[in-house]
Amino acid sequence: MSLNTTLIRSLKAPARPVWEEPPSKAGLTAKGGFLLLCCLGVLGPLWIVIVTSLSPKPVIDRVGGLVVIPQGITFVNYKELLSGGQVSRAIMVSVGVTLCGTLFSMTVSVLAAYGLSRRGTLGHRFFLMTMMATMFFGAGLIPTYLLVQSLHLTDTYLSLILPSAVSIFNILVLRAFFMGISPELTESARIDGASDLRILLTIIMPLSRAVLAVISLFYAVGYWSAWFNASIYLTDQRMMPLQNVLIQLVQKNTEAPAGLQQAVATGHLSSLGLQMAVMVLALIPVGIASPFVQRHFKKGMLTGAIKG
Amino acid sequence: MSLTAGSRPDGTRPPAAVEEPTAAVAAATVKESVPRRAGKADKVPFRVRWRRDRALILMTLPVIVLLLIFNYVPLLGNVVAFQDYDPYTSSNGITAIFHSPWVGVEQFSRMFDDPLFWGAAKNTIVLFVLQLVLFFPIPIALALVINSVIRPRVRAVAQAIMYLPHFFSWVLVVTVFQQIFGGAGIIAQTLEDHGWSGFDLMTNASLFKYMVTAQAVWKDAGWGIIVFLAALAAVSTDLYEAAAMDGAGRWRRMWHVTLPALRPVVALLLVLRVGDALSVGFEQFLLQRYAVGAGASEVLDTYVWNVGIQHGDFSYAAAVGLAKGVIGVCLVLGANRVAHLLGEQGVYQK
């Protein structure tokens, strides 16, 4: 009986080394409270934004601002935003740029990481140095801007992808991971006559799904969050990605989004509710994607950062 | 995105140039110990090596080409800092460089006489110091707390929530702050409902520096703990056990085991942070420029943007950018030297 209960208890409670003092009540409370506070600090604002975006106009008007306690959930704001117009177009642009950009970045990064993953190959040091040197000095905003202009990339979606397509940090993380895969696997494939591309596709990549997921997320978040390139390289309002539309809505004028003024004027929609809905739309992909790759973050960060 | 790479402590740039001994070093060491590295590869004829490695080289090329075009060519484009560059002297922005008059270091001497530049430089340094003092220790403290939590589920949930804001764009972060601390924000509304008024932290120029630091903390402090947690996970339990045997209590163990284990990582991140001192965050400031005005929010990066992109004074902006870049590289190298002097590894080895 007593053995049984200790067994169950040891299964339930995580192992605490015998030499470690059991935590004091006060210590536990303080620690728990602190962590709770941190988590609330992150989740609280998000909660308010989401609830406001889901609230009908009367509720928002009565509260006089952001809504904390949900009353009468409604999706009218989203319906209005997604039924065509500037915001729907911006979402399409952002999704398109993010998908194409991530695919492009991942392709070139994985290829380069594999190409540099074997020491002693021809030009290995030279290429690696060429890459790493760019981590220490940036070219600066003005020359890059002039270059993009003279390549006639302005007002094309390529200007949102190409100038920031590769992150050396990400390539180094991938490379470190590829180098960690035991060489016996690839050697045997090579003896069987597999080409390098085939080895990459059939051996290396399936073995590195975790790190590929993390790096894809990094790239995708980069593209999804980017607004600066669009703000200097694009002049056509219709091409603007979601973040830029959000800036225009929330930062510069607190009026209703262009094309939605009528809905606000006729009084069935609140401009604040609409703004919050745009924010939620900008949040959603990140909020959905990051928990799934969450457990791989550490591995991904570390292979590049600490071990080198 | 293109400008702010590595400007946050999470953007830990991995150690450079610690890869392998150079050919000379490899040859100097015992030959048998390095059978298939540089030493032996040198003896393989170039044609054979090319035939063997051409697939790998082809794979590497796309990235190299991208870097050449978008990093190395603009590097040369910095010559406009020594010109009175006029984009209209030619049909193409690049060829216009060859038609623009050279003015030597005139742009740089202009910079020294420019009070706006010094204002931006001052703001940059103030913000850097503030971030170093108010931001840098927070991830360490958070990591220590999280690390002392034993229950795996509590750890996982807390970490998952703390990582989240890192993936939000600056636009979202600034907007969230505006909706909470701004003039029409939730705090101002609540205060007004109770009879107070005049609450708007977002347009308050004197509080701006604390506000942006708070934003940075909200966005990235949780993400910054990853590196420290990893360093803590690598500490051998034997050390704790031995310390406990010798009678060290909880706090003693933290002081003598946990904190020393963090030392190299802290040194590395400090070096990186100091090396990035002049890039205190670009998008964040640009986004709030309209709210608080240029006086408080102007940092070197936004100054370059304002002068160059907004007003078309490319040469002067390039000069400011170049000066900033050169000082930045010097800072990295200098900080690294200091790290070496303190006996830490730093970004790269000696």
XYZ file of C-alpha atoms in Angstrom:
658
model
C 0.000 0.000 0.000
C 2.551 2.512 1.101
C 4.928 1.387 -1.617
C 2.139 1.742 -4.098
C 1.333 5.312 -3.074
C 4.956 6.376 -3.233
C 5.141 4.831 -6.677
C 2.091 6.719 -7.839
C 3.354 9.900 -6.260
C 6.707 9.521 -7.950
C 4.961 9.056 -11.267
C 2.831 12.123 -10.754
C 5.371 14.467 -9.258
C 8.443 15.212 -11.341
C 11.698 13.966 -9.904
C 13.308 16.287 -7.432
C 16.874 15.342 -6.546
C 17.208 14.158 -2.965
C 19.730 16.827 -2.105
C 17.467 19.649 -3.184
C 15.430 21.311 -0.461
C 11.679 21.174 -0.985
C 10.431 24.616 -1.997
C 8.916 26.813 0.638
C 5.274 27.809 0.311
C 6.172 31.465 0.005
C 8.795 30.776 -2.627
C 6.430 28.703 -4.713
C 3.703 31.311 -4.495
C 6.072 34.098 -5.453
C 7.438 32.152 -8.397
C 4.035 31.053 -9.582
C 2.656 34.529 -9.213
C 5.540 35.991 -11.158
C 5.145 33.533 -14.018
C 1.399 34.077 -14.039
C 1.954 37.808 -14.235
C 4.342 37.408 -17.171
C 1.885 35.214 -19.039
C -0.995 37.581 -18.323
C 1.143 40.438 -19.567
C 1.397 38.699 -22.906
C -2.076 37.242 -23.151
C -4.030 40.137 -21.652
C -3.501 42.599 -24.497
C -4.176 39.869 -27.045
C -7.393 38.968 -25.264
C -8.543 42.584 -25.329
C -7.746 42.952 -29.021
C -9.549 39.756 -29.939
C -12.605 40.485 -27.798
C -12.891 44.001 -29.192
C -12.721 42.722 -32.736
C -15.558 40.325 -31.957
C -17.781 42.884 -30.240
C -20.719 44.601 -31.901
C -20.731 48.371 -32.196
C -23.148 49.098 -29.339
C -20.904 47.286 -26.884
C -17.780 49.110 -28.074
C -19.593 52.451 -27.894
C -20.903 51.780 -24.423
C -17.476 50.811 -23.112
C -15.991 53.767 -24.930
C -12.951 51.950 -26.192
C -11.506 48.500 -25.946
C -13.668 45.732 -24.604
C -12.379 43.504 -21.847
C -15.420 41.393 -21.031
C -17.035 39.853 -24.093
C -20.720 40.596 -24.584
C -22.580 39.469 -27.659
C -19.920 37.939 -29.877
C -20.313 38.852 -33.527
C -18.298 38.365 -36.679
C -19.601 41.399 -38.602
C -16.228 43.130 -38.549
C -14.519 40.196 -40.179
C -17.331 39.742 -42.661
C -16.985 43.357 -43.715
C -13.194 43.157 -44.039
C -13.119 39.888 -45.913
C -15.878 40.737 -48.392
C -13.508 42.373 -50.835
C -11.837 45.754 -50.675
C -8.442 46.924 -49.525
C -7.985 44.570 -46.588
C -8.909 41.417 -48.495
C -6.514 42.399 -51.238
C -3.758 43.112 -48.730
C -4.278 39.699 -47.177
C -3.903 38.078 -50.585
C -0.710 40.049 -51.176
C 0.728 39.147 -47.791
C -0.141 35.471 -48.129
C 1.301 35.378 -51.634
C 4.525 37.141 -50.719
C 4.922 35.004 -47.607
C 4.384 31.732 -49.473
C 6.546 32.558 -52.485
C 9.200 34.249 -50.393
C 9.445 31.413 -47.885
C 9.612 28.839 -50.640
C 12.324 30.779 -52.433
C 14.316 31.494 -49.283
C 14.100 27.924 -48.109
C 15.162 26.533 -51.465
C 18.279 28.632 -51.779
C 19.106 28.331 -48.075
C 18.810 24.545 -47.940
C 20.863 24.197 -51.109
C 23.566 26.498 -49.798
C 23.565 24.908 -46.367
C 24.047 21.492 -47.908
C 26.601 22.777 -50.387
C 28.631 24.117 -47.479
C 28.085 21.189 -45.155
C 31.136 19.209 -46.197
C 34.503 20.534 -45.184
C 37.408 20.511 -47.540
C 35.344 20.809 -50.684
C 36.449 23.138 -53.414
C 35.898 26.759 -52.435
C 34.328 25.791 -49.129
C 36.218 28.325 -47.049
C 35.853 31.058 -49.624
C 32.098 30.703 -49.951
C 31.640 30.445 -46.204
C 33.669 33.603 -45.663
C 31.760 35.420 -48.380
C 28.584 34.577 -46.528
C 29.693 35.248 -42.985
C 31.352 38.533 -43.817
C 27.940 40.005 -44.572
C 26.951 39.426 -40.980
C 29.464 41.950 -39.794
C 28.729 44.807 -42.145
C 25.534 45.786 -43.836
C 25.542 47.761 -47.022
C 23.345 50.477 -45.606
C 19.909 51.639 -46.530
C 20.715 54.195 -49.207
C 22.929 52.097 -51.521
C 20.489 49.199 -51.275
C 17.613 51.497 -52.133
C 19.490 52.901 -55.131
C 20.326 49.389 -56.301
C 16.758 48.137 -56.081
C 15.643 51.208 -57.959
C 18.147 50.818 -60.752
C 17.324 47.125 -61.106
C 13.752 48.310 -61.792
C 12.417 46.222 -58.959
C 10.405 49.058 -57.444
C 6.671 48.526 -57.673
C 7.139 44.800 -58.138
C 6.571 42.121 -55.541
C 10.138 40.965 -56.147
C 11.320 44.021 -54.231
C 9.608 42.576 -51.156
C 11.358 39.237 -51.535
C 14.780 39.500 -53.124
C 16.630 42.137 -51.062
C 16.042 40.254 -47.817
C 15.679 36.759 -49.202
C 18.481 35.052 -47.321
C 19.373 35.168 -43.679
C 22.904 33.971 -43.068
C 21.980 33.024 -39.536
C 19.318 30.643 -40.835
C 21.731 29.103 -43.329
C 24.285 28.522 -40.593
C 21.674 26.842 -38.413
C 20.691 24.557 -41.287
C 24.318 23.846 -42.089
C 25.165 22.974 -38.511
C 22.230 20.601 -38.436
C 23.183 18.943 -41.734
C 26.737 18.520 -40.497
C 25.425 16.749 -37.435
C 23.842 14.005 -39.517
C 26.127 11.020 -39.424
C 28.302 10.884 -42.538
C 27.973 7.095 -42.807
C 24.437 7.550 -44.106
C 25.420 9.843 -46.925
C 28.616 7.945 -47.711
C 26.747 4.708 -48.219
C 24.259 6.447 -50.484
C 27.110 7.911 -52.455
C 28.674 4.490 -52.895
C 25.341 3.302 -54.221
C 25.613 6.008 -56.833
C 23.294 8.691 -55.449
C 23.991 12.244 -56.594
C 24.344 15.084 -54.113
C 20.903 16.420 -54.932
C 19.415 13.011 -54.378
C 21.185 12.623 -51.066
C 19.881 15.991 -49.994
C 16.313 15.210 -51.011
C 16.026 11.623 -49.829
C 18.324 11.438 -46.829
C 19.209 14.811 -45.393
C 15.907 16.621 -45.681
C 13.678 13.893 -44.216
C 16.077 13.651 -41.287
C 15.977 17.374 -40.604
C 12.255 18.032 -40.648
C 12.387 19.727 -37.254
C 14.972 22.300 -38.167
C 13.396 22.820 -41.592
C 10.120 23.629 -39.851
C 11.771 26.117 -37.520
C 13.693 27.891 -40.256
C 10.619 28.000 -42.492
C 8.745 29.637 -39.649
C 11.510 32.193 -39.175
C 11.456 33.088 -42.842
C 7.671 33.096 -43.041
C 7.347 35.340 -39.998
C 9.929 37.641 -41.531
C 7.941 37.992 -44.728
C 4.622 38.240 -42.961
C 5.840 40.967 -40.598
C 7.776 42.977 -43.151
C 6.417 46.367 -44.033
C 9.439 48.602 -44.481
C 10.490 47.313 -47.900
C 6.930 47.717 -49.110
C 6.788 51.235 -47.726
C 9.836 52.395 -49.662
C 9.710 50.254 -52.803
C 5.982 50.241 -53.553
C 4.040 53.303 -54.558
C 0.849 51.583 -55.658
C -1.605 51.451 -52.775
C -3.270 48.408 -54.272
C -0.074 46.360 -53.905
C 0.430 47.034 -50.211
C 0.685 44.033 -47.884
C -1.403 43.683 -44.749
C 1.074 45.222 -42.300
C 1.230 48.425 -44.319
C -2.538 48.633 -44.462
C -2.603 48.145 -40.717
C -0.145 51.010 -40.270
C -2.300 53.246 -42.401
C -5.386 52.304 -40.433
C -4.077 52.521 -36.930
C -0.970 54.664 -36.947
C -1.589 57.564 -39.229
C -5.291 58.162 -38.987
C -7.759 56.676 -36.618
C -10.471 56.984 -39.216
C -12.085 53.935 -40.717
C -10.232 52.027 -43.436
C -10.629 53.323 -46.956
C -13.681 51.793 -48.556
C -15.170 51.000 -45.186
C -16.097 54.549 -44.248
C -19.596 53.963 -45.473
C -20.086 51.002 -43.185
C -18.899 53.094 -40.263
C -20.898 56.149 -41.306
C -24.149 54.235 -41.561
C -23.506 53.281 -38.007
C -23.564 49.533 -37.954
C -19.830 49.085 -37.576
C -17.308 50.577 -35.203
C -14.020 51.731 -36.685
C -12.203 50.522 -33.584
C -13.737 47.081 -33.978
C -12.620 47.032 -37.609
C -9.092 48.036 -36.690
C -8.874 45.346 -34.069
C -10.190 42.821 -36.573
C -7.388 43.758 -38.993
C -4.916 43.259 -36.171
C -6.308 39.844 -35.409
C -6.085 38.932 -39.082
C -2.425 39.926 -38.993
C -1.913 37.901 -35.833
C -3.650 34.709 -36.829
C -1.026 33.001 -39.016
C 1.752 33.572 -36.501
C -0.410 32.521 -33.595
C -1.360 29.319 -35.371
C 2.043 28.390 -36.722
C 4.382 29.068 -33.841
C 2.951 26.613 -31.269
C 3.474 23.747 -33.676
C 7.179 24.337 -34.121
C 7.559 25.558 -30.569
C 9.338 22.486 -29.227
C 11.977 22.667 -31.943
C 12.942 26.302 -31.281
C 15.613 25.470 -28.794
C 17.304 22.957 -31.013
C 17.137 25.277 -33.989
C 18.461 28.266 -32.097
C 21.219 26.363 -30.433
C 22.759 24.536 -33.321
C 23.500 27.931 -34.748
C 24.083 30.049 -31.729
C 26.110 28.240 -29.138
C 27.864 25.365 -30.784
C 28.681 27.302 -33.927
C 13.553 43.303 -41.909
C 16.512 43.982 -44.091
C 17.890 46.606 -41.801
C 17.313 45.279 -38.367
C 18.831 41.862 -38.712
C 20.436 40.931 -35.453
C 19.498 44.066 -33.660
C 17.794 42.188 -30.855
C 19.578 39.987 -28.395
C 17.828 36.978 -29.850
C 19.560 37.522 -33.140
C 22.567 35.835 -31.722
C 24.925 35.857 -34.566
C 26.776 32.603 -34.362
C 30.503 32.531 -33.836
C 32.273 33.265 -37.047
C 35.533 31.872 -38.241
C 35.926 29.126 -35.720
C 35.320 26.512 -38.338
C 38.506 24.624 -38.931
C 42.204 25.207 -38.713
C 43.645 26.892 -41.746
C 45.666 24.804 -44.156
C 48.879 25.975 -42.566
C 47.761 25.087 -39.075
C 46.424 21.760 -40.254
C 49.717 20.976 -41.914
C 51.643 21.997 -38.829
C 49.687 19.645 -36.606
C 50.223 15.941 -36.781
C 49.303 14.822 -40.262
C 47.662 11.559 -39.309
C 45.147 13.335 -37.101
C 43.672 15.263 -40.019
C 43.497 12.629 -42.717
C 40.871 14.006 -45.080
C 40.940 17.743 -44.531
C 42.792 20.584 -46.100
C 46.154 18.876 -45.893
C 45.239 15.995 -48.103
C 42.721 17.849 -50.239
C 45.479 20.135 -51.425
C 47.150 17.224 -53.116
C 44.061 16.334 -55.113
C 44.322 18.076 -58.504
C 42.001 21.001 -59.053
C 40.186 19.279 -61.948
C 39.396 16.253 -59.835
C 38.167 18.404 -56.998
C 36.016 20.408 -59.387
C 34.487 17.259 -60.851
C 33.891 15.912 -57.348
C 32.445 19.086 -55.814
C 30.769 20.892 -58.673
C 27.284 19.854 -57.549
C 27.923 21.337 -54.121
C 29.296 24.526 -55.625
C 26.285 24.833 -57.886
C 24.047 24.496 -54.859
C 25.885 27.231 -53.003
C 25.869 29.634 -55.915
C 22.309 31.020 -55.703
C 22.917 32.386 -52.223
C 26.341 33.722 -53.178
C 24.851 35.472 -56.209
C 22.079 36.981 -54.072
C 24.629 38.196 -51.550
C 26.844 39.625 -54.263
C 23.938 41.545 -55.753
C 22.176 42.695 -52.615
C 25.050 42.956 -50.118
C 28.326 43.416 -51.918
C 27.238 45.636 -54.803
C 25.489 48.078 -52.404
C 28.654 48.030 -50.340
C 30.406 49.538 -53.325
C 27.432 51.850 -53.711
C 28.559 53.545 -50.529
C 30.919 55.584 -52.714
C 28.028 58.003 -53.192
C 28.922 59.189 -49.687
C 31.969 60.837 -51.250
C 29.987 62.407 -54.061
C 27.314 64.946 -54.622
C 25.149 62.221 -56.035
C 22.389 63.194 -58.422
C 20.221 60.314 -59.644
C 19.010 62.337 -62.629
C 22.382 62.617 -64.355
C 21.707 59.256 -65.928
C 18.759 57.059 -66.772
C 19.908 54.484 -64.232
C 20.614 55.035 -60.551
C 23.841 53.038 -60.673
C 25.351 54.623 -63.763
C 24.486 58.015 -62.314
C 27.333 57.374 -59.890
C 29.801 57.747 -62.757
C 28.311 61.092 -63.757
C 28.074 62.629 -60.300
C 30.801 64.988 -59.085
C 33.226 63.858 -56.402
C 33.340 66.034 -53.312
C 35.684 64.120 -51.038
C 34.732 64.144 -47.381
C 32.459 67.166 -47.666
C 29.400 65.113 -46.711
C 31.145 63.919 -43.585
C 32.195 67.397 -42.504
C 28.591 68.451 -43.099
C 27.603 65.675 -40.746
C 29.789 67.028 -37.965
C 28.148 70.441 -38.219
C 24.636 69.047 -38.295
C 22.759 69.400 -34.990
C 20.081 66.989 -36.215
C 22.702 64.295 -36.714
C 24.061 64.838 -33.217
C 20.526 64.722 -31.857
C 19.968 61.371 -33.532
C 23.330 60.093 -32.306
C 22.521 61.182 -28.772
C 19.123 59.494 -28.872
C 20.737 56.331 -30.193
C 23.267 56.183 -27.389
C 20.725 57.002 -24.688
C 18.421 54.283 -25.984
C 21.255 51.794 -26.232
C 22.286 52.387 -22.624
C 18.680 52.188 -21.510
C 18.137 48.922 -23.325
C 21.352 47.532 -21.927
C 20.323 48.370 -18.385
C 16.586 47.741 -18.519
C 16.306 45.062 -21.196
C 19.406 42.937 -21.084
C 19.084 41.464 -17.551
C 15.408 40.576 -17.905
C 15.787 37.435 -20.056
C 18.457 36.191 -17.652
C 16.169 36.668 -14.680
C 13.273 35.040 -16.514
C 15.447 32.111 -17.484
C 16.527 31.629 -13.887
C 12.922 31.567 -12.718
C 11.785 29.220 -15.489
C 14.769 26.993 -14.896
C 13.860 26.575 -11.253
C 10.408 25.325 -12.192
C 10.457 21.571 -12.058
C 7.085 20.667 -13.483
C 7.573 20.122 -17.203
C 4.061 21.164 -18.126
C 4.257 24.490 -16.301
C 7.593 25.144 -17.970
C 6.295 24.311 -21.413
C 3.183 26.469 -21.120
C 5.041 29.428 -19.642
C 7.683 29.278 -22.340
C 5.137 28.900 -25.119
C 3.342 32.034 -23.965
C 6.513 34.021 -23.471
C 7.888 33.171 -26.903
C 4.750 34.290 -28.658
C 5.252 38.064 -28.942
C 8.605 37.576 -30.638
C 6.728 36.503 -33.732
C 4.498 39.547 -33.842
C 5.485 42.311 -36.186
C 6.500 45.681 -34.806
C 3.372 47.102 -36.337
C 1.288 44.859 -34.116
C 3.360 45.491 -31.011
C 3.245 49.250 -31.412
C -0.477 49.097 -32.106
C -1.143 47.012 -29.036
C 0.772 49.497 -26.917
C -1.044 52.381 -28.495
C -4.408 50.845 -27.770
C -3.477 50.347 -24.155
C -1.348 53.358 -23.250
C -2.392 55.779 -25.989
C -4.700 58.769 -25.721
C -7.709 56.728 -26.820
C -6.360 53.632 -25.150
C -7.874 51.512 -22.481
C -6.041 53.109 -19.533
C -6.882 56.627 -20.657
C -10.520 55.630 -21.088
C -10.716 54.067 -17.671
C -9.132 57.119 -16.084
C -11.498 59.433 -17.924
C -14.450 57.417 -16.718
C -13.269 58.132 -13.206
C -12.771 61.802 -13.770
C -9.064 62.049 -14.562
C -7.802 63.169 -17.926
C -4.736 63.934 -19.954
C -3.254 60.487 -20.136
C -1.305 59.649 -23.269
C 1.996 57.876 -22.889
C 2.398 57.227 -26.593
C 2.841 60.857 -27.593
C 4.833 61.795 -24.531
C 8.288 62.612 -25.849
C 10.048 62.501 -22.499
C 8.691 59.064 -21.662
C 9.239 57.746 -25.159
C 12.544 56.072 -24.417
C 11.062 54.042 -21.593
C 8.061 53.216 -23.716
C 10.140 51.752 -26.549
C 12.216 49.797 -24.067
C 9.024 48.397 -22.603
C 7.887 47.431 -26.080
C 11.174 45.673 -26.735
C 10.865 43.828 -23.442
C 7.315 42.760 -24.220
C 8.268 41.556 -27.664
C 11.607 39.879 -27.132
C 12.410 39.230 -23.482
C 10.635 35.874 -23.571
C 12.465 34.866 -26.705
C 15.796 35.876 -25.243
C 15.522 33.257 -22.516
C 16.076 30.377 -24.960
C 19.815 30.816 -25.069
C 20.142 31.114 -21.306
C 17.902 28.128 -20.685
C 20.073 26.078 -22.997
C 23.183 27.153 -21.152
C 21.522 26.225 -17.867
C 20.425 22.854 -19.200
C 24.034 22.108 -20.038
C 25.170 22.505 -16.428
C 26.064 19.149 -14.966
C 23.830 18.069 -12.071
C 26.962 16.760 -10.361
C 28.025 20.324 -9.697
C 24.782 21.099 -7.911
C 24.947 17.855 -6.017
C 28.529 18.408 -4.928
C 27.694 21.935 -3.846
C 24.696 20.679 -1.895
C 26.896 18.051 -0.232
C 29.240 20.781 0.852
C 26.325 22.513 2.465
C 25.498 25.140 -0.121
C 21.908 26.260 0.072
C 19.639 27.279 -2.783
C 21.085 30.756 -3.150
C 24.679 29.637 -2.677
C 24.243 27.112 -5.480
C 22.804 29.767 -7.716
C 25.683 32.113 -7.009
C 28.472 29.556 -7.341
C 27.133 27.148 -9.941
C 24.287 28.603 -12.000
C 25.590 32.099 -12.568
C 29.139 31.072 -13.522
C 27.604 28.682 -16.029
C 25.846 31.617 -17.658
C 28.967 33.742 -17.835
C 30.169 32.806 -21.332
C 26.718 33.232 -22.854
C 26.194 36.548 -21.126
C 29.596 37.721 -22.347
C 28.830 36.621 -25.895
C 25.450 38.326 -25.963
C 26.869 41.473 -24.392
C 29.525 41.624 -27.072
C 26.897 41.218 -29.760
C 24.700 43.811 -28.143
C 27.502 46.337 -27.871
C 28.478 45.626 -31.453
C 24.932 46.474 -32.430
C 24.818 49.538 -30.213
C 24.042 51.890 -33.065
C 21.102 49.826 -34.295
C 18.704 50.200 -31.412
C 15.718 49.191 -33.490
C 14.630 50.812 -36.692
C 11.075 49.832 -37.522
C 9.946 50.440 -33.988
C 11.082 54.057 -34.120
C 9.892 54.738 -37.615
C 6.431 53.561 -36.639
C 6.191 55.990 -33.734
C 7.811 58.923 -35.450
C 4.513 60.563 -36.204
C 3.195 60.115 -32.697
C 6.055 61.534 -30.655
C 7.809 63.651 -33.245
C 11.270 63.343 -34.703
C 13.018 65.033 -31.782
C 12.536 62.176 -29.379
C 12.299 59.255 -31.762
C 15.091 60.050 -34.208
C 17.875 57.483 -34.095
C 20.681 57.122 -36.615
C 18.801 54.601 -38.740
C 15.675 56.691 -38.981
C 17.780 59.759 -39.643
C 19.341 58.036 -42.658
C 15.865 57.080 -43.828
C 14.518 60.560 -43.364
C 17.377 62.372 -45.072
C 17.860 59.878 -47.880
C 14.543 58.322 -48.744
C 12.220 61.105 -47.642
C 14.252 64.091 -48.789
C 16.349 62.522 -51.526
C 19.681 63.713 -50.150
C 21.279 60.397 -50.991
C 24.926 61.319 -50.607
C 24.549 62.817 -47.167
C 22.374 59.928 -45.968
C 24.867 57.422 -47.332
C 27.640 59.262 -45.485
C 25.736 59.014 -42.216
C 24.973 55.339 -42.886
C 28.586 54.628 -43.749
C 29.856 56.332 -40.618
C 27.404 54.334 -38.581
C 28.460 51.088 -40.256
C 32.163 51.705 -39.754
C 31.702 52.594 -36.100
C 29.519 49.495 -35.726
C 32.230 47.177 -37.069
C 34.792 48.839 -34.801
C 32.448 48.323 -31.854
C 32.078 44.608 -32.584
C 35.814 44.134 -32.890
C 36.514 46.244 -29.813
C 33.887 44.517 -27.702
C 35.258 41.185 -28.780
C 38.733 42.202 -27.712
C 37.396 43.108 -24.326
C 35.692 39.740 -24.122
C 38.994 38.056 -24.913
C 40.758 40.103 -22.279
C 38.175 38.946 -19.768
C 38.951 35.389 -20.733
C 35.753 34.677 -22.608
C 35.433 33.290 -26.071
C 33.493 36.175 -27.604
C 32.129 35.995 -31.114
C 35.184 34.486 -32.722
C 38.372 33.091 -31.328
C 41.695 34.795 -31.404
